[in-house]
Short mmCIF file of C-alpha atoms in Angstrom, two decimals:
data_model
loop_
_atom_site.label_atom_id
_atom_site.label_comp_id
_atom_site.label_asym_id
_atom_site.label_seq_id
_atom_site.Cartn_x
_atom_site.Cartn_y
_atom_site.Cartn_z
CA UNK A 1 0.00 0.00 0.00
CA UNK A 2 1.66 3.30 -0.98
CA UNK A 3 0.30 6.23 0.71
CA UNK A 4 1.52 10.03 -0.76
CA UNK A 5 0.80 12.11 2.25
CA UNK A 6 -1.03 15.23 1.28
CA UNK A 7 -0.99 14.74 -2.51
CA UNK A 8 -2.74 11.36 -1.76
CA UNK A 9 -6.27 12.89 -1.96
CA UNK A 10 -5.65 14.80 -5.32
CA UNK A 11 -4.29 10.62 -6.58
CA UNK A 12 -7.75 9.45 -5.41
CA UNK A 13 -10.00 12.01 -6.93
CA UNK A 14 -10.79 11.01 -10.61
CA UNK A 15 -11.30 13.70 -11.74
CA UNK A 16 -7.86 15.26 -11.52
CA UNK A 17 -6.30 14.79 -14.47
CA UNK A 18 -3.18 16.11 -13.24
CA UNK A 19 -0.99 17.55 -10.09
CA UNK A 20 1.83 19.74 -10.54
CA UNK A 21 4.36 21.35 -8.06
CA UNK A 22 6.18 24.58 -8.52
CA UNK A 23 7.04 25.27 -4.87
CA UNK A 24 5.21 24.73 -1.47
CA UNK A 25 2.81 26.83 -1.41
CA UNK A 26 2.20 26.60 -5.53
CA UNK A 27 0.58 23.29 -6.11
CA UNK A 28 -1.85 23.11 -9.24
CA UNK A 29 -4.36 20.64 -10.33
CA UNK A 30 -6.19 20.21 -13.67
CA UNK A 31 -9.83 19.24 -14.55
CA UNK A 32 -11.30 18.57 -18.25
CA UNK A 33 -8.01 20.45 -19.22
CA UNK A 34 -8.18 23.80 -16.73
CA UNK A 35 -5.83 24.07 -14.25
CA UNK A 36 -6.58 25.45 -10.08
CA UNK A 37 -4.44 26.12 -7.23
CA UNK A 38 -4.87 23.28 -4.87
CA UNK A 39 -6.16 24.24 -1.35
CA UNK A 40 -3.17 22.86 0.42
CA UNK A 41 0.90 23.60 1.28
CA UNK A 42 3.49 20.90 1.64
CA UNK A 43 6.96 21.66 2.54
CA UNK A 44 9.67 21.47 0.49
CA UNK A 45 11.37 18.51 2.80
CA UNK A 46 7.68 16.54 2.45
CA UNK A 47 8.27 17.09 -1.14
CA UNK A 48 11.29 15.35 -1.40
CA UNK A 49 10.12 13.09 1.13
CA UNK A 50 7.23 11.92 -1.46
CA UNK A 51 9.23 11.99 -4.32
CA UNK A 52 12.00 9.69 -2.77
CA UNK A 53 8.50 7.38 -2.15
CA UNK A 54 7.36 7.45 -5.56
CA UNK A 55 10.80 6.36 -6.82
CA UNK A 56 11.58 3.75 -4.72
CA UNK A 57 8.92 1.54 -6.40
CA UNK A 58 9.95 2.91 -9.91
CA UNK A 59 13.40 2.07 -9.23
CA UNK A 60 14.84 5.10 -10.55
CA UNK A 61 16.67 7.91 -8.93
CA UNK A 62 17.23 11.66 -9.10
CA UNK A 63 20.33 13.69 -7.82
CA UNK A 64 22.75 16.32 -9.09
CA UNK A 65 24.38 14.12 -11.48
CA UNK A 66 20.79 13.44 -12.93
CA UNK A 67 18.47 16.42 -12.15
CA UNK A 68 15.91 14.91 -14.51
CA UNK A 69 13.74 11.94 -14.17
CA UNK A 70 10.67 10.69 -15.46
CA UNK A 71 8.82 7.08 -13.87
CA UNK A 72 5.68 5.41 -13.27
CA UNK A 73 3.92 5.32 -10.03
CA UNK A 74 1.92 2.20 -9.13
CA UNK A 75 -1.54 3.57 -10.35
CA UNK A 76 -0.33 4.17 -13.93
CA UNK A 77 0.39 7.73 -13.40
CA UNK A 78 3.59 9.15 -14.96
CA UNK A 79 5.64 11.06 -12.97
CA UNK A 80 8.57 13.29 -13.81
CA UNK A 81 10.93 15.52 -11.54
CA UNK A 82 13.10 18.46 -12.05
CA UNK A 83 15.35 19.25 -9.29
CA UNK A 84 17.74 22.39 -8.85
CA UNK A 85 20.10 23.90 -9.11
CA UNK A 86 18.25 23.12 -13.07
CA UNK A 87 15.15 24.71 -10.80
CA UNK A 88 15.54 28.01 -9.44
CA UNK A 89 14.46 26.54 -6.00
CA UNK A 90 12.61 24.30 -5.35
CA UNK A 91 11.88 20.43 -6.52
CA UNK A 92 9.18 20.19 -9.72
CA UNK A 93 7.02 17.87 -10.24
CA UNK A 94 4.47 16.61 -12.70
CA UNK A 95 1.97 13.60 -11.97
CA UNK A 96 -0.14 12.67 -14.85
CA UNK A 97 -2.54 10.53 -14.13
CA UNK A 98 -4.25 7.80 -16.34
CA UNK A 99 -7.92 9.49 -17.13
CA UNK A 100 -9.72 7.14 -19.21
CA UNK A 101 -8.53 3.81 -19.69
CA UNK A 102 -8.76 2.89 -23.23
CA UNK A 103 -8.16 -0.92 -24.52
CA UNK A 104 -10.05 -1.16 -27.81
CA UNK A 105 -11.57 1.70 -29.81
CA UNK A 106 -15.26 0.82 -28.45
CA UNK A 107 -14.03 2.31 -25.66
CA UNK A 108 -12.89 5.37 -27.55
CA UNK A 109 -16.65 5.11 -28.82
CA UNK A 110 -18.01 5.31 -25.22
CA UNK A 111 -16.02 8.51 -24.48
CA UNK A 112 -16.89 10.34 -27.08
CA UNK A 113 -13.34 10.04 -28.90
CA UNK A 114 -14.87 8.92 -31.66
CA UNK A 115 -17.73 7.89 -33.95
CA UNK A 116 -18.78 4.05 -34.63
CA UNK A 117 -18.51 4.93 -38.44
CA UNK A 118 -14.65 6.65 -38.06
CA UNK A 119 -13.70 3.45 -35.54
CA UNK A 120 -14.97 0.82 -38.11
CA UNK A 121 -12.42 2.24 -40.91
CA UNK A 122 -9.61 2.33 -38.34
CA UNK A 123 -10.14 -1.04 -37.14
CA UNK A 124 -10.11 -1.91 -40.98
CA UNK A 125 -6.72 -0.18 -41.46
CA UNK A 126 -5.09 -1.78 -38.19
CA UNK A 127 -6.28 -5.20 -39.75
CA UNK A 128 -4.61 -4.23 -42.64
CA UNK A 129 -1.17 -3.50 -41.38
CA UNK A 130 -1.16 0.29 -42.22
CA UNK A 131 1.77 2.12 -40.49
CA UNK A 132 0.52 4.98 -38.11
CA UNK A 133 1.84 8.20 -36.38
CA UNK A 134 -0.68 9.36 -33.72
CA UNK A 135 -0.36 13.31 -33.33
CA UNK A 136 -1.32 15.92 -31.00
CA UNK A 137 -1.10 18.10 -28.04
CA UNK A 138 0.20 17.74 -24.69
CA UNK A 139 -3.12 16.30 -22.46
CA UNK A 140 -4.44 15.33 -26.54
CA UNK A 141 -4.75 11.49 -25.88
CA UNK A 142 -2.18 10.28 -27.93
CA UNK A 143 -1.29 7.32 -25.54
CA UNK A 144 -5.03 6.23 -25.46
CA UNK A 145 -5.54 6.09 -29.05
CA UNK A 146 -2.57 4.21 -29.55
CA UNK A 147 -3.51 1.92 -27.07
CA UNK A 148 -7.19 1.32 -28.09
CA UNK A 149 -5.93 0.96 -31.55
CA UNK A 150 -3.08 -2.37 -30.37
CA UNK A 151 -6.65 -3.57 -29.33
CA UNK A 152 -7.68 -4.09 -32.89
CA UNK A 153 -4.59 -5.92 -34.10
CA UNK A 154 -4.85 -9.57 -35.52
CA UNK A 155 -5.32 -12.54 -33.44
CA UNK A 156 -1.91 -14.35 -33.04
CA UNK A 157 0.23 -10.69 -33.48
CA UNK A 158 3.29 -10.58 -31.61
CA UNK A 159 3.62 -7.19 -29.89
CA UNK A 160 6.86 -5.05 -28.72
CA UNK A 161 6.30 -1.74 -27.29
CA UNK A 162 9.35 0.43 -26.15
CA UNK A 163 9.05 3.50 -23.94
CA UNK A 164 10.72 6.09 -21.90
CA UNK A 165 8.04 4.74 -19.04
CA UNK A 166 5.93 1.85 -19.25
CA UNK A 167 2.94 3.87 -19.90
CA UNK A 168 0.84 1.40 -22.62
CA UNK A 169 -1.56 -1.20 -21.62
CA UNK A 170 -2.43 -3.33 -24.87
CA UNK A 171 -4.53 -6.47 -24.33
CA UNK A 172 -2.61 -8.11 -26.28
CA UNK A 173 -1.77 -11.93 -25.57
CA UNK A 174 1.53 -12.02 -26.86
CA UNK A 175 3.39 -8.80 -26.13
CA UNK A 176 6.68 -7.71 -24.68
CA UNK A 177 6.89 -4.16 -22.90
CA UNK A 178 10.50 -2.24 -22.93
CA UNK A 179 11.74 0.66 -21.72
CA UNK A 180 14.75 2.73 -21.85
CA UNK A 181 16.68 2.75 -18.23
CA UNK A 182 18.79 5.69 -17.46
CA UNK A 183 22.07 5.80 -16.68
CA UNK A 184 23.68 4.65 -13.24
CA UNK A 185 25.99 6.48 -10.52
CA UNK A 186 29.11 5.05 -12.41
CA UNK A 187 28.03 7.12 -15.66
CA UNK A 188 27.26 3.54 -17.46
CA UNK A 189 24.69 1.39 -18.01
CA UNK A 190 22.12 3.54 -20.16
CA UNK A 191 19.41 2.01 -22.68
CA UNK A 192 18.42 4.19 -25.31
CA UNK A 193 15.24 4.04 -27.25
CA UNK A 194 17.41 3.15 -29.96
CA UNK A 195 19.03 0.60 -28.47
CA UNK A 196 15.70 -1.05 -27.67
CA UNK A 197 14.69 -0.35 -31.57
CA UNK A 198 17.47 -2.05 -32.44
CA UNK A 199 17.07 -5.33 -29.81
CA UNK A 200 13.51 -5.43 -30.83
CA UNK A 201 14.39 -6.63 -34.24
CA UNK A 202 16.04 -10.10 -33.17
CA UNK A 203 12.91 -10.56 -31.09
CA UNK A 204 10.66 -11.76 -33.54
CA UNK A 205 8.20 -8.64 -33.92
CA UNK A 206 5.19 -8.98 -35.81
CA UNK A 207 4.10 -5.15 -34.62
CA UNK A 208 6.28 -2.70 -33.04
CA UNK A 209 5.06 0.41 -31.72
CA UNK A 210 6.98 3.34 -29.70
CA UNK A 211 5.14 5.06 -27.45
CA UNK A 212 6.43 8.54 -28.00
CA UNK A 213 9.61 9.39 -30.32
CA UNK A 214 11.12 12.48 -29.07
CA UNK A 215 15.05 12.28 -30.78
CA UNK A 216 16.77 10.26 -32.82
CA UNK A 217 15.19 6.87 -32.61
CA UNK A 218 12.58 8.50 -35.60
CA UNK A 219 15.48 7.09 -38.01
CA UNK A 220 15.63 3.62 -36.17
CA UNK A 221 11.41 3.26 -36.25
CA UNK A 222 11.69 3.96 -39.94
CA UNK A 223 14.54 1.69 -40.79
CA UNK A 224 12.20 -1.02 -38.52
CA UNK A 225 9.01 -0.09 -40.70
CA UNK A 226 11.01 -0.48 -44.13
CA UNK A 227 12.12 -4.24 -43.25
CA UNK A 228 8.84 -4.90 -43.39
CA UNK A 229 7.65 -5.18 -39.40
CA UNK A 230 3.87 -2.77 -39.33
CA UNK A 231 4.43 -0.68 -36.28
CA UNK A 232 2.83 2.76 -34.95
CA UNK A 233 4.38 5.69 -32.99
CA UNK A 234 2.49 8.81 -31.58
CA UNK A 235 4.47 12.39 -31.51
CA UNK A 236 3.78 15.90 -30.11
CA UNK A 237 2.35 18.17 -33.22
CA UNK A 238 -0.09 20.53 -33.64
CA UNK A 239 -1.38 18.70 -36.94
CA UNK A 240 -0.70 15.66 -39.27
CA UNK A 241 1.06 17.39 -41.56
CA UNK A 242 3.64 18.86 -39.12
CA UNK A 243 3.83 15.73 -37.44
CA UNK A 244 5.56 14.86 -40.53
CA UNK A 245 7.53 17.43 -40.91
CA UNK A 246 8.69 16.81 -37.03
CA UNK A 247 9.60 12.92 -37.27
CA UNK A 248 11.57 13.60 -40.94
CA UNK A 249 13.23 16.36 -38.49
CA UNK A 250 14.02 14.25 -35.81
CA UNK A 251 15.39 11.40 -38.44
CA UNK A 252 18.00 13.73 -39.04
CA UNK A 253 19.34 14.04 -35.27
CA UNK A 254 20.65 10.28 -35.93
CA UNK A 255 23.78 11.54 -37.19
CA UNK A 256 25.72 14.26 -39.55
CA UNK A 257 25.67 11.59 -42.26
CA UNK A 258 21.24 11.71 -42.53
CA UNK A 259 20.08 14.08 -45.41
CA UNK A 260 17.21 16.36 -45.53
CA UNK A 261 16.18 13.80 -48.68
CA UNK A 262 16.49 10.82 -47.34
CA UNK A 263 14.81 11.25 -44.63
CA UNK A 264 11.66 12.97 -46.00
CA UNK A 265 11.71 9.78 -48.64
CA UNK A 266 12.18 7.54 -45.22
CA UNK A 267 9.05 8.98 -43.66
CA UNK A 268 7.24 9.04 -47.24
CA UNK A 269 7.73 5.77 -47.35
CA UNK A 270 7.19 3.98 -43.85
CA UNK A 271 3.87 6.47 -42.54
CA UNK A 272 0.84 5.57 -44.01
CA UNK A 273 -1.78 7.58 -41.67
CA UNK A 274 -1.68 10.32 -39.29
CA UNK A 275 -4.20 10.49 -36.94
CA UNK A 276 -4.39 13.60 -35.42
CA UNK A 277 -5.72 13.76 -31.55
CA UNK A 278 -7.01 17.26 -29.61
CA UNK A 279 -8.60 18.26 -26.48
CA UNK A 280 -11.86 20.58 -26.91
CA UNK A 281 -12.43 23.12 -24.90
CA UNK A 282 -14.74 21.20 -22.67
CA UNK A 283 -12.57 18.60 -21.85
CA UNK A 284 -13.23 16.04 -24.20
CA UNK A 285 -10.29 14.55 -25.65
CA UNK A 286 -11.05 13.46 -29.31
CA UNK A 287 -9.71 12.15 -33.14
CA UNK A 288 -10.19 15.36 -35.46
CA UNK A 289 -8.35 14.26 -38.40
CA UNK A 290 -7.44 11.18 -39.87
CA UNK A 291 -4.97 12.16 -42.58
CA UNK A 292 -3.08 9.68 -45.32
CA UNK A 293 0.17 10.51 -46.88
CA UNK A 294 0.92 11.51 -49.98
CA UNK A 295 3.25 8.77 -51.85
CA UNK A 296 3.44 10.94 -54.90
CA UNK A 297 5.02 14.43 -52.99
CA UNK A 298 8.59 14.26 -53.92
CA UNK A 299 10.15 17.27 -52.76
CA UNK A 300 7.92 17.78 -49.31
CA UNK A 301 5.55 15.77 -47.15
CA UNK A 302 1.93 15.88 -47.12
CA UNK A 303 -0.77 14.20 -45.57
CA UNK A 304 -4.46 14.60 -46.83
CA UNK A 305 -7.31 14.04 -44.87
CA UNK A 306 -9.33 10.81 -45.06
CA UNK A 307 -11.66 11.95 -42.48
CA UNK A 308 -12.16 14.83 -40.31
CA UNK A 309 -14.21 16.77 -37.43
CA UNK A 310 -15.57 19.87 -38.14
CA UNK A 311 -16.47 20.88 -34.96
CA UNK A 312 -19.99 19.07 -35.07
CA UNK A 313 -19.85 15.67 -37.01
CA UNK A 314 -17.23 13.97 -39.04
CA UNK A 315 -16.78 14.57 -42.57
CA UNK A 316 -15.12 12.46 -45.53
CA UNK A 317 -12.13 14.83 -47.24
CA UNK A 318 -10.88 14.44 -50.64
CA UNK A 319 -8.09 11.93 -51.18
CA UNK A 320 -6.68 11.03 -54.81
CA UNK A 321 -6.11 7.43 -53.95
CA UNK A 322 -4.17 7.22 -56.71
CA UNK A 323 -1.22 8.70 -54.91
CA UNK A 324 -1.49 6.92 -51.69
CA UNK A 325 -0.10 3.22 -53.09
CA UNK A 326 -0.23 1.52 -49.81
CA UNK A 327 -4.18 1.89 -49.61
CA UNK A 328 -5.32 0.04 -52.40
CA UNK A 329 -6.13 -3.41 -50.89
CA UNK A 330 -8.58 -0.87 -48.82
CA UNK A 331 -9.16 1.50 -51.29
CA UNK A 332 -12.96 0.16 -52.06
CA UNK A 333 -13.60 0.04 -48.36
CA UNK A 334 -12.33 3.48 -48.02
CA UNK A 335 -14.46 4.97 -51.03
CA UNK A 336 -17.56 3.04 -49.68
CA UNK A 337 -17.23 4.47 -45.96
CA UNK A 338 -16.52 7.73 -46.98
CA UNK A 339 -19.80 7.74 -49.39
CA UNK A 340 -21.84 6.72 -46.75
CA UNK A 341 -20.73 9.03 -44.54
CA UNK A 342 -21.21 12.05 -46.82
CA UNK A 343 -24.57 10.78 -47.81
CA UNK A 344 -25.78 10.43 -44.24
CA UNK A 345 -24.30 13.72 -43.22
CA UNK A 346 -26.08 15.07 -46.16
CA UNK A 347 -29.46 13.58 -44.66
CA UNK A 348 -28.66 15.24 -41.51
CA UNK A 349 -28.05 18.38 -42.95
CA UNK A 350 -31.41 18.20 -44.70
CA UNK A 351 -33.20 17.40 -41.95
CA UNK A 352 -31.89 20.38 -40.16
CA UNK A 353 -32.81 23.10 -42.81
#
């Protein structure tokens, strides 16, 4: 039983999303995305004095020679630490806490994430082995889509997710969970993401999904998608196209020897569908766009969108399916979804005048 003195309260209450501390008397909690001062001080020694708590079952430290640390309490939540002198004063800390548990996209359904029309053709393209990015905004939902979407993946798949902090929670029967491990007092010992991109491949992957790439292991998740392996990736961006733009950016961080070319062709090439993720302003965390990428774009990246949310309903966009090669074993599905839902949005619209 792990008890969090004062902060334990704000860890019960479902409805927090999230607790951060800038100081003792500056603790903040958010609801449905808006943030509060909490009702409550805690010294700066209880501070520590939870922290220490919280990492002792992560098994992970913080001190001077590593100021930064991210882990994973025992309810899910993710916790990560700053501590000075990288902090003016005082130790910061940020506990998100797991919302809504997500493990197949009828659960996205129930929350409002998304339609039963939208979730039928993304089941359809997991089934199919399409290669996703999941986009979006801090507090967007990136980890639950991702997770809800591992729910739809064919019966006997073999699963390897790697992450900074175990964080994904696929019901999946055959899966392996990694994650990186940071490195010791000796100044030894580190696991990269890349690293674990790399050991993934000798373990027999039939799916491999990262649960957030941040640097350089873009390169090694492409290089893993071009041998063949279906795999899926969420990264922070404010919209499907830029989330290309970021990962072919990030490629480039793997070393001096990485061209601006090959890695937009490496991206081209390996991402199949963005699927863009934001929070509205009341809370509700949800798909807007789902966006498929332009094979045909030579000098630039661009994604076009399948289907998006106007703000009221979902509507079908214009693709040329022509240019987007790796859709064609869906490509009747696609047009035949996407009719429907035009025509039934027109009947809607109709019945509204």
């Amino acid at each position: 039983m792990f008890h969090y003195g004062k902060l334990q309260p704000f860890l019960d209450d479902e409805s927090i999303e999230e607790i951060w501390i800038n100081s003792p008397n500056r603790i903040f909690l958010a609801r449905k995305g808006v943030s509060q001062l909490a009702p409550v001080i805690i010294s700066a020694q209880e501070i520590r004095d939870i922290t220490e708590r919280m990492l002792a079952w992560s098994g992970r430290r913080v001190d001077l020679s590593q100021p930064f640390v991210d882990a994973r309490l025992p309810n899910g939540a993710r916790l990560h630490v700053v501590i000075p002198d990288i902090t003016a004063e005082y130790w910061a800390l940020n506990i998100r806490k797991k919302v809504l548990p997500a493990f197949s996209l009828q659960d996205l359904i129930t929350a409002g994430s998304v339609s039963d029309a939208v979730a039928e053709v993304l089941e359809h393209l997991v089934s199919e082995n399409i290669n996703f990015l999941v986009s979006g905004a801090t507090h967007a939902g990136k980890t639950t889509v991702l997770n809800s979407l591992l729910g739809s993946l064919p019966t006997g798949s073999r699963l390897i997710t790697l992450e900074e902090v175990f964080e994904l929670t696929p019901r999946v029967a055959d899966h392996v969970a990694l994650q990186i491990r940071q490195v010791n007092l000796e100044g030894t010992g580190e696991v990269s993401l890349r690293t674990l991109v790399r050991e993934s491949l000798r373990m027999r992957p039939s799916h491999l999904v990262i649960g957030e790439v941040r640097g350089a292991e873009a390169l090694d998740l492409l290089l893993a998608l071009n041998s063949g392996i279906p795999g899926m990736a969420s990264i922070h961006a404010n919209s499907a196209n830029d989330a290309l733009r970021k990962i072919s950016t990030l490629a480039l961080l793997a070393g001096p020897n990485i061209v601006r070319e090959f890695a937009l062709e490496a991206v081209r090439e390996n991402i199949d569908v963005v699927i863009h993720c934001k929070q509205s302003h009341d809370g509700v965390r949800r798909i807007v766009d789902i966006a498929v990428v332009r094979k045909s774009s030579i000098n630039h990246l661009t994604a076009e969108s399948l289907l998006f949310w106007d703000g009221r309903r979902y509507l079908p966009g214009e693709i040329d399916f022509d240019s987007v090669a790796k859709l064609q074993n869906v490509r009747e599905f696609l047009l035949r979804k996407t009719s429907s839902l035009r025509m039934d949005n027109d009947r809607k619209h109709l019945s509204e005048l």
